[in-house]
Amino acid sequence: MTTSLSYTALAEKLPAGSIEFVGNNQVKLNFSAVTESGSNLALNASCVKGVVRFLQALAELTAQVNEDRASADLPPIQFVSQQLTGTPSAPEYEFTVRVKVDTALFVDNLDDPTD
């Protein structure tokens, strides 16, 4: 069986406590845990580190899904990828997120590429 693009699988790519089911149909993403900043995170803090770490975890999960799919003779998926671009003196991360949409429902119905 291949890895799915689930919150459980994503939680394995992030620091402990970053994602949790809190009941009542709610999943919490804890950016204090994602950034490992403890109690120093506030709403006026920069969101860059948290967003980048979240995207890095999604890129790692996509890579794991594709490794599992290759082992099962399934084609790779495209979801989140990460590249280090720029120059040695000015490196930059570049992330690409690709999600197919059901044209009958457009944005209201995004297709999970692992389905």
mmCIF file of C-alpha atoms in Angstrom:
data_model
loop_
_atom_site.group_PDB
_atom_site.id
_atom_site.type_symbol
_atom_site.label_atom_id
_atom_site.label_comp_id
_atom_site.label_asym_id
_atom_site.label_seq_id
_atom_site.Cartn_x
_atom_site.Cartn_y
_atom_site.Cartn_z
ATOM 1 C CA MET A 1 0.000 0.000 0.000
ATOM 2 C CA THR A 2 1.253 3.471 -0.806
ATOM 3 C CA THR A 3 1.454 6.415 1.536
ATOM 4 C CA SER A 4 -1.499 8.788 1.291
ATOM 5 C CA LEU A 5 -1.628 12.557 1.432
ATOM 6 C CA SER A 6 -3.239 12.516 4.859
ATOM 7 C CA TYR A 7 -2.807 14.712 7.910
ATOM 8 C CA THR A 8 -1.442 11.661 9.730
ATOM 9 C CA ALA A 9 1.264 11.158 7.099
ATOM 10 C CA LEU A 10 2.034 14.896 7.082
ATOM 11 C CA ALA A 11 2.349 14.910 10.876
ATOM 12 C CA GLU A 12 5.174 12.371 10.540
ATOM 13 C CA LYS A 13 7.151 14.938 8.510
ATOM 14 C CA LEU A 14 6.713 17.760 11.045
ATOM 15 C CA PRO A 15 7.902 18.164 14.641
ATOM 16 C CA ALA A 16 5.810 16.364 17.275
ATOM 17 C CA GLY A 17 2.618 18.204 18.170
ATOM 18 C CA SER A 18 2.458 20.173 14.911
ATOM 19 C CA ILE A 19 -0.786 18.557 13.743
ATOM 20 C CA GLU A 20 -3.488 17.193 15.959
ATOM 21 C CA PHE A 21 -7.131 16.231 15.768
ATOM 22 C CA VAL A 22 -8.898 18.309 18.398
ATOM 23 C CA GLY A 23 -12.370 16.825 17.913
ATOM 24 C CA ASN A 24 -15.579 18.277 16.516
ATOM 25 C CA ASN A 25 -14.333 17.932 12.900
ATOM 26 C CA GLN A 26 -11.258 20.079 13.588
ATOM 27 C CA VAL A 27 -7.593 19.500 12.798
ATOM 28 C CA LYS A 28 -5.160 21.988 14.326
ATOM 29 C CA LEU A 29 -1.892 23.033 12.717
ATOM 30 C CA ASN A 30 0.321 24.382 15.496
ATOM 31 C CA PHE A 31 2.851 26.776 13.982
ATOM 32 C CA SER A 32 4.636 27.136 17.312
ATOM 33 C CA ALA A 33 5.487 23.445 17.029
ATOM 34 C CA VAL A 34 6.179 23.657 13.271
ATOM 35 C CA THR A 35 8.728 26.429 13.802
ATOM 36 C CA GLU A 36 9.912 24.993 17.117
ATOM 37 C CA SER A 37 9.673 28.516 18.541
ATOM 38 C CA GLY A 38 7.977 27.528 21.790
ATOM 39 C CA SER A 39 6.082 30.334 23.437
ATOM 40 C CA ASN A 40 7.737 33.115 21.407
ATOM 41 C CA LEU A 41 5.297 32.948 18.473
ATOM 42 C CA ALA A 42 2.679 35.716 18.252
ATOM 43 C CA LEU A 43 0.259 36.893 15.574
ATOM 44 C CA ASN A 44 2.544 39.792 14.663
ATOM 45 C CA ALA A 45 5.527 37.436 14.103
ATOM 46 C CA SER A 46 6.753 36.657 10.592
ATOM 47 C CA CYS A 47 4.961 33.685 9.030
ATOM 48 C CA VAL A 48 7.823 32.891 6.619
ATOM 49 C CA LYS A 49 9.551 30.178 8.685
ATOM 50 C CA GLY A 50 6.295 28.380 9.485
ATOM 51 C CA VAL A 51 5.021 28.424 5.904
ATOM 52 C CA VAL A 52 8.375 27.239 4.510
ATOM 53 C CA ARG A 53 8.636 24.388 7.040
ATOM 54 C CA PHE A 54 5.044 23.375 6.221
ATOM 55 C CA LEU A 55 5.798 23.376 2.468
ATOM 56 C CA GLN A 56 9.037 21.439 3.061
ATOM 57 C CA ALA A 57 7.059 18.781 4.937
ATOM 58 C CA LEU A 58 4.550 18.582 2.072
ATOM 59 C CA ALA A 59 7.422 18.222 -0.424
ATOM 60 C CA GLU A 60 8.932 15.422 1.714
ATOM 61 C CA LEU A 61 5.549 13.703 1.904
ATOM 62 C CA THR A 62 5.138 13.953 -1.884
ATOM 63 C CA ALA A 63 8.594 12.384 -2.335
ATOM 64 C CA GLN A 64 7.673 9.547 0.055
ATOM 65 C CA VAL A 65 4.394 8.951 -1.787
ATOM 66 C CA ASN A 66 6.310 8.748 -5.072
ATOM 67 C CA GLU A 67 8.872 6.316 -3.632
ATOM 68 C CA ASP A 68 6.034 4.083 -2.433
ATOM 69 C CA ARG A 69 4.245 4.382 -5.776
ATOM 70 C CA ALA A 70 7.426 3.457 -7.665
ATOM 71 C CA SER A 71 7.756 0.332 -5.500
ATOM 72 C CA ALA A 72 4.169 -0.560 -6.397
ATOM 73 C CA ASP A 73 4.731 0.106 -10.135
ATOM 74 C CA LEU A 74 2.400 3.130 -10.043
ATOM 75 C CA PRO A 75 3.116 6.425 -11.798
ATOM 76 C CA PRO A 76 4.400 9.348 -9.708
ATOM 77 C CA ILE A 77 2.128 12.146 -8.594
ATOM 78 C CA GLN A 78 2.646 15.873 -8.733
ATOM 79 C CA PHE A 79 1.691 17.746 -5.608
ATOM 80 C CA VAL A 80 4.406 19.771 -3.838
ATOM 81 C CA SER A 81 8.010 20.073 -4.980
ATOM 82 C CA GLN A 82 10.923 22.058 -3.624
ATOM 83 C CA GLN A 83 14.053 23.358 -5.331
ATOM 84 C CA LEU A 84 17.003 25.333 -4.105
ATOM 85 C CA THR A 85 17.541 28.087 -6.668
ATOM 86 C CA GLY A 86 19.481 31.312 -6.931
ATOM 87 C CA THR A 87 23.228 31.529 -6.524
ATOM 88 C CA PRO A 88 25.614 30.253 -3.831
ATOM 89 C CA SER A 89 25.770 33.760 -2.362
ATOM 90 C CA ALA A 90 21.992 34.295 -2.601
ATOM 91 C CA PRO A 91 20.189 30.943 -2.366
ATOM 92 C CA GLU A 92 16.392 30.758 -2.459
ATOM 93 C CA TYR A 93 13.833 28.017 -1.976
ATOM 94 C CA GLU A 94 11.231 27.649 -4.680
ATOM 95 C CA PHE A 95 8.092 25.606 -4.052
ATOM 96 C CA THR A 96 5.565 24.418 -6.606
ATOM 97 C CA VAL A 97 2.097 23.215 -5.599
ATOM 98 C CA ARG A 98 0.036 21.441 -8.264
ATOM 99 C CA VAL A 99 -3.491 20.193 -7.727
ATOM 100 C CA LYS A 100 -5.879 19.003 -10.405
ATOM 101 C CA VAL A 101 -9.402 20.357 -10.262
ATOM 102 C CA ASP A 102 -12.631 18.664 -11.212
ATOM 103 C CA THR A 103 -13.780 20.870 -14.085
ATOM 104 C CA ALA A 104 -17.422 20.183 -13.264
ATOM 105 C CA LEU A 105 -17.042 21.761 -9.821
ATOM 106 C CA PHE A 106 -13.762 23.697 -10.295
ATOM 107 C CA VAL A 107 -12.150 24.978 -7.075
ATOM 108 C CA ASP A 108 -14.815 23.453 -4.860
ATOM 109 C CA ASN A 109 -13.582 19.971 -5.740
ATOM 110 C CA LEU A 110 -9.807 19.516 -5.806
ATOM 111 C CA ASP A 111 -8.618 16.046 -6.803
ATOM 112 C CA ASP A 112 -6.255 14.133 -4.514
ATOM 113 C CA PRO A 113 -3.559 12.820 -6.886
ATOM 114 C CA THR A 114 -3.208 9.633 -4.833
ATOM 115 C CA ASP A 115 -6.826 8.620 -5.452
#
